XYZ file of C-alpha atoms in Angstrom:
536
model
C 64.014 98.821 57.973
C 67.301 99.167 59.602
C 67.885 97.286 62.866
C 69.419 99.290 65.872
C 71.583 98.104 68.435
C 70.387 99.453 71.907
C 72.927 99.489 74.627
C 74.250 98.144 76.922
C 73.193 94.418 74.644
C 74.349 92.454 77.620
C 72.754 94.370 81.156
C 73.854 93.808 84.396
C 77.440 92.707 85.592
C 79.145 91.487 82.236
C 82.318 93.302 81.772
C 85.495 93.234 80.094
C 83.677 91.519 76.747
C 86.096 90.267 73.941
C 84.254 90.016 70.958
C 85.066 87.820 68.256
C 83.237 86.426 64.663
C 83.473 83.178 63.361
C 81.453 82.513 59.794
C 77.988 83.834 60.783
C 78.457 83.683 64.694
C 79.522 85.987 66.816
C 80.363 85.238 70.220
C 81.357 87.527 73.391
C 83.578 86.213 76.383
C 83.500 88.755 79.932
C 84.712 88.379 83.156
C 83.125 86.661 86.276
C 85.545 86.637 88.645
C 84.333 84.699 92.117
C 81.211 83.254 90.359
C 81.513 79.875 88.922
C 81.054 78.964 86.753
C 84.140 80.532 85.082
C 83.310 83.387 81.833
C 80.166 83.568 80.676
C 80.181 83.442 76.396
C 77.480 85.197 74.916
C 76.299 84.595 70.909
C 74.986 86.451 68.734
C 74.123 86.614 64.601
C 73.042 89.847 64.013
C 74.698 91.697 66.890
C 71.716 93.276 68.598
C 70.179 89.987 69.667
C 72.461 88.065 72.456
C 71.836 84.751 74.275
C 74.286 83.378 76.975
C 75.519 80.089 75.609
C 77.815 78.242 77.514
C 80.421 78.493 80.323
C 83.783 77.085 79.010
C 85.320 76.844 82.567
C 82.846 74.255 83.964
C 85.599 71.999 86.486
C 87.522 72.885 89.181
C 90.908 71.160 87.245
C 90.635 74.674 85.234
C 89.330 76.939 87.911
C 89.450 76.470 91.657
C 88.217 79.439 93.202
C 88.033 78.650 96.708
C 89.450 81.252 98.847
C 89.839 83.688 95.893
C 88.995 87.330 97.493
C 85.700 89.208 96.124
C 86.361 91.010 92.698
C 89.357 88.454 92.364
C 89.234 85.464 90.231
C 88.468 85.539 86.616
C 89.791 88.874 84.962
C 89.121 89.809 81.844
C 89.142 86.692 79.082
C 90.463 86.967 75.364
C 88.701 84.714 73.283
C 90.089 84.264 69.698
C 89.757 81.571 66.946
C 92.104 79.974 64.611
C 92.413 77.204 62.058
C 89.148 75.605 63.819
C 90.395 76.132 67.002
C 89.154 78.253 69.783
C 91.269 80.126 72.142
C 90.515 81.160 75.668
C 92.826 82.627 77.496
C 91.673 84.458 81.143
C 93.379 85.497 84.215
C 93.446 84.057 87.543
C 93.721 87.149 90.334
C 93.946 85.191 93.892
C 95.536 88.441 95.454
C 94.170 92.447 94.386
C 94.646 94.327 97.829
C 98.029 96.352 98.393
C 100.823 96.737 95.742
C 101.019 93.199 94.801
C 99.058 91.095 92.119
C 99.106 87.937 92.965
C 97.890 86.401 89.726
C 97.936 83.150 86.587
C 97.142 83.554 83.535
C 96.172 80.488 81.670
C 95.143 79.077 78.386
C 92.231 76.296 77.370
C 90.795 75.499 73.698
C 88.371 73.579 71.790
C 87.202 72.877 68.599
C 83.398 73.560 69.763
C 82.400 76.785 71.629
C 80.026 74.583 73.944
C 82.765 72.591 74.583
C 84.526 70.674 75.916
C 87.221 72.945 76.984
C 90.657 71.407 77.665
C 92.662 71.455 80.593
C 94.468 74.712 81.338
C 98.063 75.729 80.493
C 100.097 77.686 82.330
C 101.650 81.002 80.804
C 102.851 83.473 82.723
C 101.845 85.680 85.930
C 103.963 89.044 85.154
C 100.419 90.977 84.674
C 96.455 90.941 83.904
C 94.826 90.883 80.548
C 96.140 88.829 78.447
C 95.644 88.632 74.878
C 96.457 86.056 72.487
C 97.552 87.244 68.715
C 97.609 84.725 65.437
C 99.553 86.506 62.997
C 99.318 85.909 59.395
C 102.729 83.734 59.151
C 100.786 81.239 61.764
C 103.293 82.616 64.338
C 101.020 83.070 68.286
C 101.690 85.982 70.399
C 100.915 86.513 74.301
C 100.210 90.365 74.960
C 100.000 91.702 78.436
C 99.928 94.328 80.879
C 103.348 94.822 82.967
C 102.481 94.684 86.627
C 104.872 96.535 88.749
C 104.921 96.668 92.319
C 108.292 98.544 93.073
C 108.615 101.751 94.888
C 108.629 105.232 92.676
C 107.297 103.078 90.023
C 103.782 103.343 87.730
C 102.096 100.469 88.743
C 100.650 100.077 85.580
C 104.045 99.117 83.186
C 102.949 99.175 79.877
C 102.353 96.588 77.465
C 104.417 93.400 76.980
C 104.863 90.452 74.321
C 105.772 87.108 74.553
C 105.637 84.479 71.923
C 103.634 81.080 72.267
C 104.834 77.889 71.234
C 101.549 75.747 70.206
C 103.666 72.622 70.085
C 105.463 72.623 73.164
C 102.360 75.149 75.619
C 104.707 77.597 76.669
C 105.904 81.277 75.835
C 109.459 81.013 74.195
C 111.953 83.847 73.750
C 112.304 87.338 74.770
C 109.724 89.374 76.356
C 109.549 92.744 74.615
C 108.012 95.680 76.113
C 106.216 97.269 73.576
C 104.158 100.610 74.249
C 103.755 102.400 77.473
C 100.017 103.862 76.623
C 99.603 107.841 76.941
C 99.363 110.963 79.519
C 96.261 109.159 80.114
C 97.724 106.450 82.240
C 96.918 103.046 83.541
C 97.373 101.168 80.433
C 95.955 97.880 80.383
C 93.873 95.355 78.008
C 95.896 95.053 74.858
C 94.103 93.772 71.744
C 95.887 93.266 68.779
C 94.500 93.593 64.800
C 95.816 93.544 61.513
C 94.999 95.478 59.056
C 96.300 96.874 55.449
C 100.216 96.224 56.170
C 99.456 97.580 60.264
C 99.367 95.934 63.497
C 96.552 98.221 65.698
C 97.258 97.643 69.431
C 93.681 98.962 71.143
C 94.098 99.193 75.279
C 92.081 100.475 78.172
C 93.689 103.233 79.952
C 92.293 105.280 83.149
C 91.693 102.780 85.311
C 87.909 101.491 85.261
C 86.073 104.607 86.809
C 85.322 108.037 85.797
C 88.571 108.581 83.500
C 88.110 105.269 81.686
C 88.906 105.333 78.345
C 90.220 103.114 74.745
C 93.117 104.501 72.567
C 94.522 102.960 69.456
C 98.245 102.709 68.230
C 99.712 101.201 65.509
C 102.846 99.824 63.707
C 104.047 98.354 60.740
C 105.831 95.789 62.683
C 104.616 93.532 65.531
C 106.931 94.312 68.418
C 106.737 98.236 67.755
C 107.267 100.774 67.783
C 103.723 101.961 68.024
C 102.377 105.175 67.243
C 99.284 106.802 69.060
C 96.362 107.884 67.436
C 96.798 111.788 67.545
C 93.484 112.338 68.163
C 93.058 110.053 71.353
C 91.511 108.509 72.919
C 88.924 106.261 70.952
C 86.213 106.205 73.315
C 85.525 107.720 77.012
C 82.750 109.367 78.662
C 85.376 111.851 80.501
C 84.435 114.588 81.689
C 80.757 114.307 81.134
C 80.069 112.542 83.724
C 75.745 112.804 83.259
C 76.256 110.548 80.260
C 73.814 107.380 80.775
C 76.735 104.877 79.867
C 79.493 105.901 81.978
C 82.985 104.519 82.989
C 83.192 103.310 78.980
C 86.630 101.967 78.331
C 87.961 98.308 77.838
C 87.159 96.914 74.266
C 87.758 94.576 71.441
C 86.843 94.704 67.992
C 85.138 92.672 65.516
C 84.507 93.006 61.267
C 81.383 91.657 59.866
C 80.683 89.626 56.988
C 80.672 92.885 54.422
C 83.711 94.781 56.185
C 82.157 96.465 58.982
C 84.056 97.286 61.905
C 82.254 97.007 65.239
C 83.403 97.786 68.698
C 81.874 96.130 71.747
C 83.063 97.851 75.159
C 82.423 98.167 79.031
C 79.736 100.759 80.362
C 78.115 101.914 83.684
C 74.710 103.384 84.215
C 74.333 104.735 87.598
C 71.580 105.094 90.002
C 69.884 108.380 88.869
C 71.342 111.411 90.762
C 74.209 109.507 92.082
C 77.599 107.459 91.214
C 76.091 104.041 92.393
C 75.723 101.353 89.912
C 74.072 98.517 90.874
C 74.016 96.696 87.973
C 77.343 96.369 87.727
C 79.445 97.394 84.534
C 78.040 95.953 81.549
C 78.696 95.275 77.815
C 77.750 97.982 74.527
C 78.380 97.956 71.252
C 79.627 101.011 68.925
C 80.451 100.982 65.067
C 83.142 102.045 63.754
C 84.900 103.944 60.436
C 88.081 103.817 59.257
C 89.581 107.249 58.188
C 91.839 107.876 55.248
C 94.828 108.472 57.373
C 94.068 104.863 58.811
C 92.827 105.026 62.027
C 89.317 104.514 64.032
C 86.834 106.433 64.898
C 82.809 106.277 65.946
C 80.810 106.493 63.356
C 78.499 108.944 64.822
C 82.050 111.261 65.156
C 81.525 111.528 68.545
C 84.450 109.626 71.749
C 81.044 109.524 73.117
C 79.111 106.136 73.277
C 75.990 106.009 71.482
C 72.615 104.520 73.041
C 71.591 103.527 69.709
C 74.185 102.288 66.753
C 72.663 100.772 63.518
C 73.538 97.291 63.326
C 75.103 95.550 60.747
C 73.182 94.635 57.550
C 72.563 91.188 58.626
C 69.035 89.091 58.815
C 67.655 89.682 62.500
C 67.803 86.462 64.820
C 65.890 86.949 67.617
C 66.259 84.208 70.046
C 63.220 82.838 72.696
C 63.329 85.198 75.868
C 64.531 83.095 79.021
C 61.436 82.245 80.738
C 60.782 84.997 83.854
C 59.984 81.688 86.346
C 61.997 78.355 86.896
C 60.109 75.678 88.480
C 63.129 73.619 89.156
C 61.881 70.950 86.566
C 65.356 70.575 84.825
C 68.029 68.245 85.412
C 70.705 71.180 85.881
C 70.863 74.510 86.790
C 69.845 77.290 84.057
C 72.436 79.020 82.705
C 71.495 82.638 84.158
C 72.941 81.254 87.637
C 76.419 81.102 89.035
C 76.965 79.894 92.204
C 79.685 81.631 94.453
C 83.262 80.187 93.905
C 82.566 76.252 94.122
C 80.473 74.287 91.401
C 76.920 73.356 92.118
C 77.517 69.621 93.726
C 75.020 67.521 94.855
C 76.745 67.275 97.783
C 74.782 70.189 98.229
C 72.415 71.372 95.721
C 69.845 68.874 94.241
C 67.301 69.064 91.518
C 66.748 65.387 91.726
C 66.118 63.996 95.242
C 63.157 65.908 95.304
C 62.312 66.370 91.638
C 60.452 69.986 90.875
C 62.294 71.512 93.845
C 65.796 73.040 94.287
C 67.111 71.083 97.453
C 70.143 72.946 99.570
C 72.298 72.278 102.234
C 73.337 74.638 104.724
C 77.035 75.435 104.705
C 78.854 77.862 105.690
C 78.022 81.889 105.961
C 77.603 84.463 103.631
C 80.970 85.822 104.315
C 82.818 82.848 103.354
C 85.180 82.771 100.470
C 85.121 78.601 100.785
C 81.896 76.566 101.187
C 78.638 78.739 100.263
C 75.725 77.218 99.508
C 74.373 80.144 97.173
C 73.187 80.032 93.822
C 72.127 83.592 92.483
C 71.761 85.659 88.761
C 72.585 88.652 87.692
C 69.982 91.825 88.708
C 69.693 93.001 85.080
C 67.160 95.974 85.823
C 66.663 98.835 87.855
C 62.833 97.918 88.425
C 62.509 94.270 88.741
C 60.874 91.563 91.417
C 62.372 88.795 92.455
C 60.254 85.958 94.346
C 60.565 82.142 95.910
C 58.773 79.709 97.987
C 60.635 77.507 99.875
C 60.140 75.089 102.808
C 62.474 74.813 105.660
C 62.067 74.021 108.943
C 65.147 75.750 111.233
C 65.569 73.777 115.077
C 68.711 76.766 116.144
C 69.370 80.144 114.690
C 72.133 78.747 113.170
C 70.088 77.443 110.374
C 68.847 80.190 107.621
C 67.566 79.932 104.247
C 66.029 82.625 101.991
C 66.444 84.997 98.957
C 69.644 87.300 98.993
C 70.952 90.112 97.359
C 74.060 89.932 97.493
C 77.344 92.456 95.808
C 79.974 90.798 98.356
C 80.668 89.566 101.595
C 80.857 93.085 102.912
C 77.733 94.168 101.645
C 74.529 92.163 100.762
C 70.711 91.995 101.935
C 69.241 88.822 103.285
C 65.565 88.196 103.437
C 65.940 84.646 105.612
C 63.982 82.068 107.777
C 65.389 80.707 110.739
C 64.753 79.839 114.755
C 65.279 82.228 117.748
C 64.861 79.875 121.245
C 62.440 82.972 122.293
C 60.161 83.722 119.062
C 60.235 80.470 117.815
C 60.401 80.167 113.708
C 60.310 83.863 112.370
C 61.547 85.640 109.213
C 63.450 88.854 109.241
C 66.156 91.050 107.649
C 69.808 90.820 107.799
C 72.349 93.065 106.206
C 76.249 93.416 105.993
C 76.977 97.315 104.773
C 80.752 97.774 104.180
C 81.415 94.814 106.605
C 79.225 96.155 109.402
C 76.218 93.009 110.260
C 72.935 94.056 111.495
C 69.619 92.498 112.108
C 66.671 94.609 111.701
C 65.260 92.784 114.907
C 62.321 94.959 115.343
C 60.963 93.833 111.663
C 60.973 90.265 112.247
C 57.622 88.430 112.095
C 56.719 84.904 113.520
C 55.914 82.160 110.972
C 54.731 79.445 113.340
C 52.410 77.070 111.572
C 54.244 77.752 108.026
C 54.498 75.464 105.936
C 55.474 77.256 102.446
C 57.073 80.665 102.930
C 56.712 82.867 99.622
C 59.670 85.684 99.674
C 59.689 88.370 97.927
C 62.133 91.151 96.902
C 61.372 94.199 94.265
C 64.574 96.767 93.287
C 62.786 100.267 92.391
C 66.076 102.176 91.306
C 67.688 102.780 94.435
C 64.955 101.264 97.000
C 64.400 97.406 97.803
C 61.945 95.948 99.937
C 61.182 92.647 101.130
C 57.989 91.063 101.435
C 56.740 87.402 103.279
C 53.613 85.480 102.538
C 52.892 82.016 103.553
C 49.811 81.648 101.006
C 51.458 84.121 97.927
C 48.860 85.909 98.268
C 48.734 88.438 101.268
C 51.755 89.560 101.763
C 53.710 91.701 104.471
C 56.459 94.460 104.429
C 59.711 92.734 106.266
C 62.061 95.416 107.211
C 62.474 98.905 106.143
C 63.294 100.135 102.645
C 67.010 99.226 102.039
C 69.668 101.370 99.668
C 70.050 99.355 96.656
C 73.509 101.537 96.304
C 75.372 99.867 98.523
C 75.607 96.913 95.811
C 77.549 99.102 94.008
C 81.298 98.720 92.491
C 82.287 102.059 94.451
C 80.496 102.099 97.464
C 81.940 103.061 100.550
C 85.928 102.951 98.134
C 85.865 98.897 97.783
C 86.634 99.622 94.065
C 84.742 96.267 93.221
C 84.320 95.188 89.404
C 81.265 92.942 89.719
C 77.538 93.775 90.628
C 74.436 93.160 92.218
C 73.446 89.365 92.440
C 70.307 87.772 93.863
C 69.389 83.994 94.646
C 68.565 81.763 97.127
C 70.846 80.696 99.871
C 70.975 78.217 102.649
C 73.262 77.876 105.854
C 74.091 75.679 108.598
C 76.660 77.044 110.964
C 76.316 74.315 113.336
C 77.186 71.964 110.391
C 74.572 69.495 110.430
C 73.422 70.260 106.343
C 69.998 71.210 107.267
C 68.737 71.510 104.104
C 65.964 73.797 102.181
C 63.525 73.132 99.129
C 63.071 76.497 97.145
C 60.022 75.243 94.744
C 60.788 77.858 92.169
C 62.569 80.806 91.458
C 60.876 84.233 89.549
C 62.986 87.452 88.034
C 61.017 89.697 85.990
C 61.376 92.900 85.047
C 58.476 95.436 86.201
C 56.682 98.892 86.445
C 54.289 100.374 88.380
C 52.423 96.831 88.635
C 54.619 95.289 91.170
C 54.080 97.814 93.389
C 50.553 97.594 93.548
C 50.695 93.912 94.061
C 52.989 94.210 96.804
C 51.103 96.991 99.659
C 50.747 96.285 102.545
């Protein structure tokens, strides 16, 4: 029986994949931006099975991402392999707001995919997604998007080329400006193949919303000229806009073992009835046919993304689903969490000085782009629950601990403990919508006497409530029912690229480290059950 892909295969805020085969393996890269941390690589042997494997950018010495703006950070990574080696190569955006980019781009290798990765180099900073290109004659080539800032100019200047040294880690020669994309626009994301005596050149254009889209050109010689595919673009969910994967764009391509052609690629699926994706923009998976005047298409004949592609003929490798709870009982931190712009210290987190808890000290607030103390995962579901018990004794109300949901600074949900000099120890609801803070005051209950405080949060599409018990068993409504939309790319204009987070979270404005011990963390997927479970 045939296997079938079903997309998205990676859910939940994992954009921008690259998507690369080496032997047997196949192994995805995609963007994290402020989360380190940095890229997450997924793996893969039969293509509809995925696992997250391993975080190349693990130090600071490659990635320091303190004071990096929300949605800045890691853009877009290019993996590619070569002669043994693997290639990373990832941008570094520390300013997105205005007509400037302030941005790096950077590469680090390794001869193992789990590392270790070695220390960055340096390329260039003249635009975003960068791609790196091993030619046949052993010959490396940088492509890249041309950012332009000027007045009366298209911000978006085509596509540029640069060659790489190896020997000496730096681009030598003349840049060459190579294609300038279609009527489309906003061209961006160059990946480069080769194939029967042509180099393909496959970019994003239309910017990553409603018009987003992937067209292929092509040229007999490296540095152009390139032709368009006539019947453009690729891929793109424009104009239908009730299509359930949405926004589909940005991809890479990949050839399996028999000479199948494969096309992984960014999607949306949006809150139903609305434009509001919580889940961020995730990762699917198209084949592909060549036709007899050379060039792509989808094999179901459609620009359309399919829900359900069959997968390559290729033994099916399950792997061993990740647990739903974590009791803490590990050395380290699973690899479903990211904590927000600084590594996971114990300076600050601990799984060892009280072992079977997750100890953390309050730092700074949930608006800072410096010194969090958050650790969170990605909200892969539109019905899930997500639940903790923690102990933590606050002595000012500028000690908090809890369970967040969290998009950005600007807009998050926090279910948190703390002291009020009037009501004593109580537990209540906090949320930042499009900057604006509010306490739902009126909410909050008292948890004098508590000595374990179970919180609870469960996402029903676009509602999420909170819950409080101090036994797990009977449990109590906190706050009203919040608008899971507002964790969404879009909401309110941001134009974000990430998506809805949740975790556990600890501060101490008055910057005494009060710290909290979260005994175990739960994220599972659910129905009808949880709501049951949770009235009253």
């Amino acid at each position: 029986m045939t296997q079938l892909i079903q997309n998205p295969v990676l859910t939940g805020f994992s954009p921008d994949a690259s998507i690369i085969r080496v032997g047997d393996d196949y192994y995805m890269a995609t963007s994290t931006f402020e989360w380190f941390p940095g890229v997450q690589i997924h793996h893969s042997r039969d293509m509809v099975h995925w696992r997250l494997l391993a975080y190349p950018l693990t130090r600071t010495s490659q990635l320091d991402l303190r004071g990096i703006p929300s949605s800045g950070g890691i853009w877009a990574p290019a993996l590619s392999y070569d002669q043994g080696v693997f290639y990373l190569i990832y941008t570094v955006m520390a300013g997105r707001k205005g007509v400037f980019k302030d941005l790096r781009n950077f590469l680090v290798t390794a001869t193992d995919i789990q590392g270790p990765w070695s220390e960055p180099v340096f390329l260039n900073g003249s635009g975003f997604d960068p791609f790196l290109f091993h030619d046949t004659d052993g010959r490396k080539w940088l492509f890249n998007m041309q950012w332009d800032f000027r007045k009366n100019h298209t911000r978006f200047g085509g596509i540029v080329m640069q060659e790489y040294d190896p020997a000496e880690e730096r681009l030598t020669g003349p840049i060459r400006s190579i294609y300038k994309g279609t009527a489309i626009g906003v061209t961006e994301a160059p990946m480069v193949y080769k194939r029967n005596g042509y180099y393909y050149l496959l970019v994003a254009e239309g910017g990553t919303g409603i018009n987003h889209a992937a067209t292929l050109a092509r040229s007999r010689h490296l540095e152009g000229p390139y032709e368009t595919d006539p019947n453009y673009p690729l891929l793109t969910t424009h104009p239908y806009l009730d299509h359930p994967l949405q926004q589909s764009g940005h991809s890479s391509l990949v050839e399996t073992q028999q000479g199948e052609w494969y096309m992984a690629h960014i999607c949306a699926r949006m809150l139903p009835g609305t434009r509001m994706n919580p889940l961020g923009r995730e990762t699917s998976i198209q084949a592909c046919r060549w036709t007899e005047e050379g060039w792509l298409e989808l094999a179901h004949g459609s620009k359309l993304p399919a829900l359900t592609v069959p997968a390559p003929a290729l033994e099916p490798h399950p792997f061993s689903p990740m647990p739903a709870k974590d009791d803490f009982d590990a050395a380290e931190l699973g690899l479903q969490y990211q904590t927000l712009r600084v590594p996971a210290e114990e300076s600050w987190l601990s799984l060892r000085e009280r072992p079977g808890y997750l100890r953390m000290r309050g730092r700074e607030s949930l608006v800072s782009w410096h010194r969090q103390s958050l650790v969170a995962r990605r909200i892969q579901h539109f019905q899930c629950v997500t639940e903790t018990c923690v102990e933590f004794e606050p002595e000012h109300f500028m000690q908090m601990a809890g369970i967040v949901c969290y998009y950005d600074e600007a807009d998050y949900y926090y279910l948190r403990i703390t002291h009020d000099e009037l009501r004593g120890k109580c537990i209540g609801v906090v949320r930042s919508q499009q900057g604006q803070y509010d306490e739902y005051i009126a909410h909050e209950i008292s948890a004098a006497g508590w000595e374990q405080h179970y919180l609870r949060a469960v996402i029903d599409d676009r509602s999420l409530n909170f819950y409080a018990s101090p036994d797990g068993r009977e449990w109590k409504v906190i706050g009203p029912t919040l608008d899971m939309g507002a964790l969404s790319d879009e909401y309110g204009g941001k134009l974000g690229f990430t998506g809805g987070m949740v975790g556990l979270c600890a501060q101490d404005l008055n910057g005494t480290d009060k710290h909290a011990d979260f005994d175990y963390f739960l994220y599972e997927e659910t129905k009808e059950k949880t709501k049951e479970k949770t009235k009253g």
